[in-house]
Short mmCIF file of C-alpha atoms in Angstrom, two decimals:
data_model
loop_
_atom_site.label_atom_id
_atom_site.label_comp_id
_atom_site.label_asym_id
_atom_site.label_seq_id
_atom_site.Cartn_x
_atom_site.Cartn_y
_atom_site.Cartn_z
CA MET A 1 0.00 0.00 0.00
CA ALA A 2 1.39 3.41 -0.96
CA ALA A 3 2.24 5.84 1.81
CA PRO A 4 -0.29 8.67 2.33
CA ILE A 5 0.85 11.79 0.51
CA ASP A 6 1.44 14.94 2.52
CA GLU A 7 2.87 17.45 0.10
CA ASN A 8 5.17 19.56 2.30
CA ASN A 9 4.55 18.09 5.74
CA GLY A 10 5.45 21.43 7.34
CA TRP A 11 8.91 21.59 5.75
CA GLN A 12 10.06 25.01 4.57
CA PHE A 13 13.11 26.42 2.83
CA ARG A 14 15.17 28.56 5.23
CA GLN A 15 18.51 29.54 3.68
CA CYS A 16 20.81 29.07 0.72
CA PHE A 17 24.56 29.69 0.68
CA GLY A 18 26.66 29.87 -2.47
CA ASP A 19 26.51 31.40 -5.93
CA LYS A 20 23.01 31.03 -7.37
CA GLY A 21 24.05 31.15 -11.04
CA GLU A 22 23.33 28.53 -13.71
CA VAL A 23 24.84 25.03 -13.50
CA GLU A 24 26.87 25.61 -16.68
CA ASP A 25 28.77 28.51 -15.03
CA ILE A 26 29.85 26.55 -11.95
CA THR A 27 33.55 25.98 -11.31
CA GLU A 28 34.33 22.32 -10.57
CA ALA A 29 36.26 23.29 -7.40
CA ASP A 30 33.13 24.90 -5.89
CA ILE A 31 31.01 21.71 -5.99
CA ILE A 32 30.22 20.61 -2.41
CA SER A 33 31.37 17.05 -1.67
CA ALA A 34 30.67 16.70 2.09
CA VAL A 35 28.15 18.12 4.61
CA GLU A 36 28.15 17.46 8.35
CA PHE A 37 26.49 18.94 11.48
CA ASP A 38 28.49 18.71 14.72
CA ASN A 39 26.90 16.84 17.63
CA THR A 40 25.30 20.01 19.05
CA GLY A 41 23.87 21.19 15.73
CA ASP A 42 25.26 24.67 16.40
CA TYR A 43 27.96 24.25 13.78
CA LEU A 44 27.86 22.93 10.25
CA ALA A 45 30.80 21.96 8.03
CA THR A 46 31.00 21.58 4.26
CA GLY A 47 33.88 20.37 2.11
CA ASP A 48 34.26 20.89 -1.63
CA LYS A 49 36.12 19.53 -4.64
CA GLY A 50 38.67 22.35 -4.32
CA GLY A 51 39.86 20.93 -0.98
CA ARG A 52 38.32 23.73 1.11
CA VAL A 53 36.37 23.33 4.34
CA VAL A 54 33.77 26.00 5.18
CA LEU A 55 32.24 26.19 8.66
CA PHE A 56 28.95 27.85 9.58
CA GLU A 57 27.67 28.68 13.05
CA ARG A 58 24.14 29.12 14.29
CA ASN A 59 22.92 32.68 14.13
CA GLU A 60 21.40 33.03 17.60
CA GLY A 61 20.02 36.49 16.92
CA ARG A 62 17.57 35.17 14.31
CA LYS A 63 14.24 33.42 14.76
CA GLY A 64 14.20 29.79 13.68
CA CYS A 65 17.29 27.88 12.67
CA GLU A 66 19.57 30.09 10.64
CA TYR A 67 23.29 29.89 10.10
CA LYS A 68 26.03 32.39 9.28
CA PHE A 69 29.55 32.03 7.92
CA TYR A 70 32.10 31.15 10.62
CA THR A 71 35.40 30.44 8.84
CA GLU A 72 36.99 28.84 5.78
CA PHE A 73 40.33 27.09 5.32
CA GLN A 74 42.22 25.09 2.69
CA SER A 75 42.25 21.54 4.03
CA HIS A 76 43.90 19.63 1.16
CA GLU A 77 46.01 20.50 -1.88
CA PRO A 78 46.37 18.47 -5.08
CA GLU A 79 49.30 16.04 -4.90
CA PHE A 80 51.13 13.65 -7.20
CA ASP A 81 52.13 10.09 -6.32
CA TYR A 82 55.39 9.68 -8.24
CA LEU A 83 55.66 5.96 -7.50
CA LYS A 84 52.30 5.19 -9.09
CA SER A 85 52.24 8.14 -11.52
CA LEU A 86 48.90 9.09 -10.02
CA GLU A 87 47.32 12.46 -9.38
CA ILE A 88 45.69 12.75 -5.96
CA GLU A 89 42.72 15.10 -6.02
CA GLU A 90 42.22 17.71 -3.31
CA LYS A 91 38.47 16.88 -3.14
CA ILE A 92 37.16 16.43 0.42
CA ASN A 93 35.51 12.98 0.60
CA LYS A 94 34.29 13.10 4.21
CA ILE A 95 34.22 15.42 7.23
CA ARG A 96 33.62 14.17 10.78
CA TRP A 97 33.48 16.33 13.93
CA CYS A 98 35.20 15.15 17.11
CA LYS A 99 33.44 15.63 20.45
CA ARG A 100 34.19 19.09 21.79
CA GLN A 101 36.28 19.11 24.98
CA ASN A 102 37.27 22.77 25.27
CA ALA A 103 36.73 26.08 23.51
CA ALA A 104 38.31 24.77 20.29
CA HIS A 105 36.64 22.62 17.63
CA PHE A 106 38.33 19.50 16.26
CA LEU A 107 37.34 17.87 13.00
CA LEU A 108 38.68 15.21 10.66
CA SER A 109 38.71 15.76 6.91
CA THR A 110 39.96 13.39 4.25
CA ASN A 111 40.64 13.27 0.53
CA ASP A 112 41.46 10.01 -1.31
CA LYS A 113 44.70 9.37 0.58
CA THR A 114 45.36 11.71 3.52
CA ILE A 115 43.32 12.35 6.67
CA LYS A 116 43.88 15.52 8.69
CA LEU A 117 42.81 16.51 12.21
CA TRP A 118 42.04 20.23 12.26
CA LYS A 119 41.86 22.47 15.31
CA VAL A 120 39.64 25.52 14.81
CA PHE A 121 39.81 28.16 17.53
CA GLU A 122 39.43 31.86 18.31
CA LYS A 123 42.79 33.59 18.35
CA SER A 124 43.33 36.95 20.05
CA ILE A 125 45.32 39.59 18.19
CA LYS A 126 47.04 41.99 20.58
CA VAL A 127 48.79 45.27 19.77
CA VAL A 128 51.10 47.56 21.75
CA ALA A 129 48.90 50.30 23.21
CA GLU A 130 51.41 52.79 24.57
CA ASN A 131 54.75 53.98 23.25
CA ASN A 132 56.99 56.58 24.83
CA ILE A 133 57.64 58.06 21.39
CA PRO A 134 54.87 57.86 18.80
CA ASP A 135 55.78 56.30 15.44
CA GLY A 136 57.45 58.72 13.03
CA VAL A 137 58.04 61.41 15.67
CA ASN A 138 61.56 62.50 16.71
CA PRO A 139 62.10 63.04 20.44
CA THR A 140 62.31 66.79 21.18
CA GLY A 141 63.77 66.68 24.65
CA PRO A 142 65.08 64.28 27.26
CA ILE A 143 62.70 61.61 28.61
CA THR A 144 62.52 61.70 32.39
CA LEU A 145 62.08 58.60 34.52
CA SER A 146 58.68 59.76 35.71
CA SER A 147 57.39 60.19 32.14
CA LEU A 148 58.52 56.72 30.98
CA LYS A 149 55.57 54.51 30.19
CA LEU A 150 55.72 50.74 30.13
CA PRO A 151 54.39 49.31 26.84
CA ARG A 152 51.02 47.61 27.26
CA LEU A 153 49.43 44.96 25.06
CA ILE A 154 45.72 45.40 24.48
CA LEU A 155 43.25 43.18 22.65
CA HIS A 156 42.86 44.50 19.13
CA ASP A 157 40.73 41.82 17.47
CA THR A 158 39.87 38.13 17.47
CA MET A 159 40.19 35.90 14.43
CA ILE A 160 39.20 32.31 13.75
CA ALA A 161 42.32 30.21 13.10
CA ALA A 162 42.53 26.67 11.71
CA VAL A 163 45.66 24.56 12.17
CA PRO A 164 46.29 20.90 11.28
CA ARG A 165 47.13 19.17 14.57
CA LYS A 166 47.77 15.74 13.03
CA ILE A 167 48.22 14.39 9.50
CA TYR A 168 47.52 10.67 9.00
CA GLN A 169 48.96 9.46 5.71
CA ASN A 170 50.51 6.54 3.79
CA ALA A 171 48.11 3.99 5.30
CA HIS A 172 45.78 3.44 2.32
CA ALA A 173 46.70 1.92 -1.03
CA TYR A 174 43.20 2.62 -2.38
CA HIS A 175 40.83 5.58 -2.20
CA ILE A 176 39.43 6.41 1.24
CA ASN A 177 35.62 6.33 1.19
CA SER A 178 34.77 6.61 4.92
CA ILE A 179 36.00 7.94 8.23
CA SER A 180 34.13 7.46 11.52
CA VAL A 181 34.99 8.72 15.00
CA ASN A 182 34.51 6.16 17.76
CA SER A 183 32.27 6.78 20.78
CA ASP A 184 35.32 6.46 23.06
CA GLY A 185 36.52 9.82 21.66
CA GLU A 186 40.06 8.46 21.30
CA THR A 187 40.00 6.38 18.13
CA TYR A 188 38.57 6.50 14.62
CA LEU A 189 38.41 4.26 11.57
CA SER A 190 39.22 4.94 7.94
CA ALA A 191 38.08 2.67 5.11
CA ASP A 192 39.14 2.26 1.51
CA ASP A 193 38.01 -0.25 -1.15
CA LEU A 194 39.72 -3.23 0.47
CA ARG A 195 40.81 -2.36 3.99
CA ILE A 196 39.65 -0.69 7.20
CA ASN A 197 42.23 0.85 9.54
CA LEU A 198 41.88 1.82 13.20
CA TRP A 199 43.71 4.96 14.36
CA ASN A 200 44.34 6.66 17.68
CA LEU A 201 43.63 10.38 17.23
CA ASN A 202 46.89 11.25 19.01
CA ILE A 203 49.13 8.94 16.95
CA SER A 204 49.58 9.81 13.30
CA ASP A 205 52.40 7.46 12.27
CA GLN A 206 50.75 4.10 12.91
CA SER A 207 47.36 2.46 12.48
CA PHE A 208 45.99 -1.06 12.94
CA ASN A 209 44.42 -2.95 10.07
CA ILE A 210 41.12 -4.38 11.36
CA VAL A 211 39.47 -5.52 8.10
CA ASP A 212 41.29 -6.73 4.99
CA ILE A 213 39.29 -8.28 2.14
CA LYS A 214 42.09 -8.13 -0.42
CA PRO A 215 42.51 -11.57 -2.08
CA VAL A 216 45.98 -13.02 -2.66
CA ASN A 217 45.25 -12.98 -6.37
CA MET A 218 43.55 -9.70 -7.41
CA GLU A 219 41.84 -11.52 -10.29
CA GLU A 220 39.70 -13.26 -7.66
CA LEU A 221 38.37 -9.94 -6.35
CA THR A 222 34.55 -10.05 -6.27
CA GLU A 223 33.59 -7.18 -3.97
CA VAL A 224 34.86 -3.94 -2.44
CA ILE A 225 34.10 -2.05 0.77
CA THR A 226 31.83 0.92 0.04
CA ALA A 227 31.23 2.46 3.50
CA ALA A 228 32.07 1.88 7.17
CA GLU A 229 30.94 3.30 10.50
CA PHE A 230 31.42 2.81 14.24
CA HIS A 231 28.44 2.08 16.52
CA PRO A 232 27.37 5.37 18.22
CA LEU A 233 27.41 3.87 21.75
CA ASP A 234 29.45 0.63 21.78
CA CYS A 235 33.08 1.41 20.97
CA ASN A 236 33.84 -2.24 20.05
CA ILE A 237 31.23 -2.57 17.27
CA LEU A 238 31.61 -1.39 13.70
CA MET A 239 29.85 -2.12 10.42
CA TYR A 240 30.86 -1.99 6.79
CA SER A 241 28.98 -2.46 3.53
CA SER A 242 30.04 -3.99 0.26
CA SER A 243 29.41 -3.60 -3.45
CA LYS A 244 27.47 -6.90 -3.25
CA GLY A 245 24.76 -5.22 -1.20
CA ASN A 246 25.47 -6.81 2.17
CA ILE A 247 26.29 -5.22 5.53
CA LYS A 248 28.74 -6.87 7.91
CA LEU A 249 28.92 -6.21 11.63
CA GLY A 250 32.29 -6.69 13.33
CA ASP A 251 33.07 -6.92 17.05
CA LEU A 252 36.59 -5.90 18.13
CA ARG A 253 36.20 -7.96 21.34
CA GLU A 254 36.08 -11.20 19.33
CA ALA A 255 39.30 -10.65 17.38
CA ALA A 256 41.67 -7.84 16.49
CA LEU A 257 41.13 -8.63 12.81
CA CYS A 258 37.41 -8.42 11.99
CA ASP A 259 37.59 -10.40 8.74
CA ARG A 260 35.17 -12.92 10.21
CA HIS A 261 32.05 -10.83 10.83
CA SER A 262 29.73 -11.47 13.77
CA LYS A 263 26.59 -10.63 11.75
CA VAL A 264 25.74 -10.16 8.09
CA PHE A 265 22.63 -8.30 6.90
CA GLU A 266 21.60 -9.38 3.44
CA GLU A 267 18.39 -9.67 1.48
CA GLU A 268 17.98 -12.38 -1.12
CA GLU A 269 17.54 -10.95 -4.60
CA ASP A 270 14.29 -11.60 -6.42
CA PRO A 271 15.30 -13.76 -9.42
CA SER A 272 12.52 -12.22 -11.56
CA THR A 273 14.16 -8.75 -11.41
CA LYS A 274 17.72 -9.97 -12.11
CA SER A 275 19.44 -8.13 -14.96
CA PHE A 276 22.82 -6.96 -16.24
CA PHE A 277 22.59 -4.00 -13.82
CA SER A 278 21.62 -6.00 -10.71
CA GLU A 279 25.08 -5.98 -9.16
CA ILE A 280 25.64 -2.25 -9.79
CA ILE A 281 22.30 -1.14 -8.34
CA SER A 282 22.57 -3.43 -5.30
CA SER A 283 25.91 -1.86 -4.28
CA ILE A 284 25.46 0.11 -1.02
CA SER A 285 26.59 3.72 -1.38
CA ASP A 286 26.03 4.84 2.23
CA LEU A 287 25.51 3.39 5.67
CA LYS A 288 24.39 4.98 8.97
CA PHE A 289 23.51 3.84 12.49
CA SER A 290 20.52 5.48 14.17
CA HIS A 291 21.58 7.63 17.16
CA ASP A 292 20.56 4.89 19.63
CA GLY A 293 22.45 2.26 17.61
CA ARG A 294 19.39 0.02 17.22
CA TYR A 295 18.77 0.53 13.49
CA ILE A 296 20.94 0.66 10.38
CA LEU A 297 20.13 2.74 7.29
CA SER A 298 21.57 1.64 3.95
CA ARG A 299 21.23 3.38 0.58
CA ASP A 300 21.60 1.61 -2.75
CA TYR A 301 20.76 3.06 -6.17
CA LEU A 302 17.03 2.30 -6.14
CA THR A 303 16.10 2.05 -2.45
CA LEU A 304 16.66 3.10 1.13
CA LYS A 305 16.56 0.20 3.59
CA VAL A 306 16.14 0.24 7.37
CA TRP A 307 17.54 -2.78 9.23
CA ASP A 308 17.01 -3.84 12.84
CA ILE A 309 20.40 -4.76 14.33
CA ASN A 310 18.74 -7.87 15.82
CA MET A 311 17.28 -9.15 12.52
CA GLU A 312 19.67 -10.10 9.74
CA SER A 313 17.32 -11.86 7.30
CA LYS A 314 15.56 -8.83 5.81
CA PRO A 315 15.15 -5.06 6.36
CA VAL A 316 12.26 -3.88 8.55
CA GLU A 317 11.44 -1.32 5.86
CA THR A 318 12.37 -0.81 2.22
CA ILE A 319 11.64 2.66 0.84
CA SER A 320 11.51 3.02 -2.93
CA ILE A 321 13.49 6.05 -4.12
CA HIS A 322 14.33 5.41 -7.78
CA GLU A 323 11.98 2.61 -8.85
CA HIS A 324 10.67 4.94 -11.58
CA LEU A 325 14.21 4.94 -13.07
CA ARG A 326 14.39 1.14 -13.49
CA ASN A 327 13.44 1.38 -17.18
CA LYS A 328 16.18 3.97 -17.77
CA LEU A 329 19.06 1.99 -16.25
CA CYS A 330 20.63 1.48 -19.68
CA ASP A 331 20.79 5.27 -20.29
CA LEU A 332 21.99 5.87 -16.73
CA TYR A 333 24.77 3.33 -17.26
CA GLU A 334 25.81 5.09 -20.47
CA ASN A 335 26.07 8.50 -18.76
CA ASP A 336 27.62 7.02 -15.56
CA CYS A 337 24.78 8.26 -13.34
CA ILE A 338 24.15 4.67 -12.22
CA PHE A 339 27.42 4.96 -10.25
CA ASP A 340 26.28 8.07 -8.30
CA LYS A 341 26.80 7.61 -4.56
CA PHE A 342 23.74 8.99 -2.76
CA GLU A 343 23.91 9.38 1.02
CA GLY A 344 21.12 8.63 3.48
CA THR A 345 20.66 9.90 7.02
CA PHE A 346 18.45 9.40 10.10
CA SER A 347 16.75 12.27 11.91
CA GLY A 348 18.03 12.96 15.44
CA ASP A 349 15.21 10.96 17.06
CA GLY A 350 15.39 8.18 14.45
CA SER A 351 11.76 8.67 13.35
CA HIS A 352 12.55 9.90 9.82
CA VAL A 353 15.07 9.16 7.08
CA LEU A 354 16.35 11.44 4.34
CA THR A 355 18.02 10.88 0.98
CA GLY A 356 18.52 12.75 -2.28
CA SER A 357 17.73 12.25 -5.96
CA TYR A 358 18.05 14.00 -9.36
CA SER A 359 16.84 17.48 -10.37
CA ASN A 360 17.80 18.45 -6.79
CA PHE A 361 14.84 16.51 -5.39
CA PHE A 362 15.08 14.87 -1.98
CA GLN A 363 12.77 12.60 0.02
CA ILE A 364 11.94 12.60 3.73
CA HIS A 365 10.21 9.43 4.87
CA GLY A 366 8.45 9.01 8.24
CA LEU A 367 9.15 5.53 9.59
CA GLN A 368 6.25 5.50 12.08
CA SER A 369 3.94 8.02 10.43
CA LYS A 370 4.54 6.53 6.93
CA THR A 371 4.48 10.05 5.47
CA ASN A 372 6.52 10.63 2.36
CA THR A 373 7.61 14.19 1.58
CA ILE A 374 9.26 15.12 -1.72
CA LEU A 375 10.96 18.53 -1.79
CA GLN A 376 13.29 20.33 -4.17
CA ALA A 377 16.44 22.26 -3.23
CA ASP A 378 16.30 24.57 -6.22
CA LYS A 379 15.33 28.09 -7.20
CA SER A 380 11.72 26.92 -6.82
CA ALA A 381 12.43 26.83 -3.04
CA PHE A 382 12.84 30.64 -3.00
CA LYS A 383 9.48 31.03 -4.73
CA ALA A 384 7.90 28.48 -2.39
CA LYS A 385 9.03 30.59 0.58
CA LYS A 386 7.23 33.61 -0.85
CA VAL A 387 4.00 31.73 -1.58
CA ALA A 388 4.06 29.68 1.65
CA ALA A 389 1.28 31.88 3.04
CA LYS A 390 -0.93 31.12 0.03
CA SER A 391 -1.63 27.52 1.00
CA LYS A 392 -3.60 26.58 -2.15
CA MET A 393 -0.74 27.64 -4.42
CA ALA A 394 1.77 25.82 -2.20
CA ALA A 395 -0.33 22.63 -2.27
CA ARG A 396 -0.64 22.81 -6.06
CA ARG A 397 3.11 23.31 -6.35
CA GLY A 398 3.56 20.19 -4.16
CA VAL A 399 1.44 18.06 -6.50
CA LEU A 400 3.32 19.36 -9.57
CA ARG A 401 6.62 18.63 -7.83
CA ARG A 402 5.62 15.02 -7.21
CA ASP A 403 4.65 14.61 -10.88
CA GLU A 404 8.01 16.08 -11.94
CA TYR A 405 9.87 13.71 -9.60
CA PHE A 406 8.31 10.58 -11.09
CA ASN A 407 8.73 11.77 -14.71
CA ALA A 408 12.07 10.07 -15.46
CA ASP A 409 12.33 11.63 -18.93
CA ASN A 410 12.26 15.22 -17.68
CA LEU A 411 14.69 14.91 -14.74
CA ASP A 412 17.91 16.90 -14.89
CA TYR A 413 20.60 14.30 -14.17
CA SER A 414 23.32 16.94 -13.85
CA LYS A 415 21.63 18.29 -10.70
CA LYS A 416 21.63 15.87 -7.79
CA ILE A 417 21.48 15.85 -4.00
CA LEU A 418 24.24 13.41 -3.04
CA HIS A 419 25.19 14.81 0.38
CA ALA A 420 22.94 15.74 3.30
CA SER A 421 23.06 15.99 7.09
CA TRP A 422 20.29 16.13 9.72
CA HIS A 423 20.52 18.39 12.80
CA PRO A 424 20.97 16.05 15.82
CA ARG A 425 18.33 17.73 18.01
CA GLU A 426 15.68 19.24 15.75
CA ASN A 427 14.10 18.89 12.33
CA THR A 428 16.57 20.98 10.36
CA ILE A 429 18.44 19.56 7.39
CA ALA A 430 21.41 20.74 5.35
CA LEU A 431 21.74 19.64 1.72
CA ALA A 432 24.45 20.08 -0.89
CA ALA A 433 23.01 20.96 -4.30
CA THR A 434 26.03 21.25 -6.63
CA ASN A 435 27.74 24.42 -5.29
CA ASN A 436 24.88 25.56 -3.03
CA LEU A 437 24.15 24.68 0.58
CA PHE A 438 20.42 24.60 1.34
CA ILE A 439 18.87 24.65 4.82
CA PHE A 440 15.31 23.39 5.27
CA GLN A 441 13.35 23.28 8.53
CA GLN A 442 10.10 21.75 9.69
#
């Protein structure tokens, strides 16, 4: 039975950061490649293909949830691997915030090969307030002891500084696709196509390999790791997904090397729908634990699946996202869109899930309420904000939007919402739409 349709479900466009020009005019370096709220929701980080990290902070003076620019820094630069004759892009693949322990913020950012721990803090700039002789003035007479003034430093300004505290490199032979900070606050994992490494945040020159699926003979390779994440509460549990569409749960208490998983979540494929594209579309592009650690969210090309950690045989819910594109898989394979890696995310309370699609559409699905909201992070959002008061027009726009979403022939496949993050404590979401950052709120 189809979910009841509630066109906007109270969701409204709030803000948009970035140049609002046409897609054709966008510089590749400005395309956003990572979005992440910190665990308070007061700060928001984005990374882009130019290797920059931009931070936003909550604008407390404004009603509702609005953000303002905080700082920007160059996290990664393009490099060249001379041994492999390989260019290493500066593109930020993932950003993860560390738990805040003092006035400074710490966050991890990674490109394909190098992970960096950044410290972002307020730095005071002090200047000398008093001189005995002003600059550029020649002394006219003798200076007496009583007239001598001791120089004083006074606060002139404060600036936001970002410094790399640690650089973790040379540990991955393949491209890093995931980083995840452990709940113990001391360790984190990094995953590439074939291996997962465990790091201590304070030690940058060594890591422990905890998963290795590389076969002795590379011709026997049948799957790769696509995403990995630590459990939000239990520091010994981690999960990772594969290009075969399964999710494996590892327990570090059982063995230091988690090659033998303790649980595997996998759904048998329906033989009637098997095709040339089956393996590509079953590959999991993103993986998330719910905040209580009870549920797992996985995103493949056509669906979003919610798994109960205690039930491995099948997901508790499968949400169709791209079923209307099944007949276009051949075209999507030709233009490489079938390999797009869409992210999925839980709401803070675990009651809703969010993922993106083409033409800058995104879906919010209520797991208990069974509501399904389709919204668009596009110029139409600005218009929708203006007509929000005129409920009939807004409702009509919602119906038209749903028709546009399911019309596979008219979708713009160059515009897509791949990256999104949900505020941990309220219904506010941040979405990356090419070079724009959109904020929506319920």
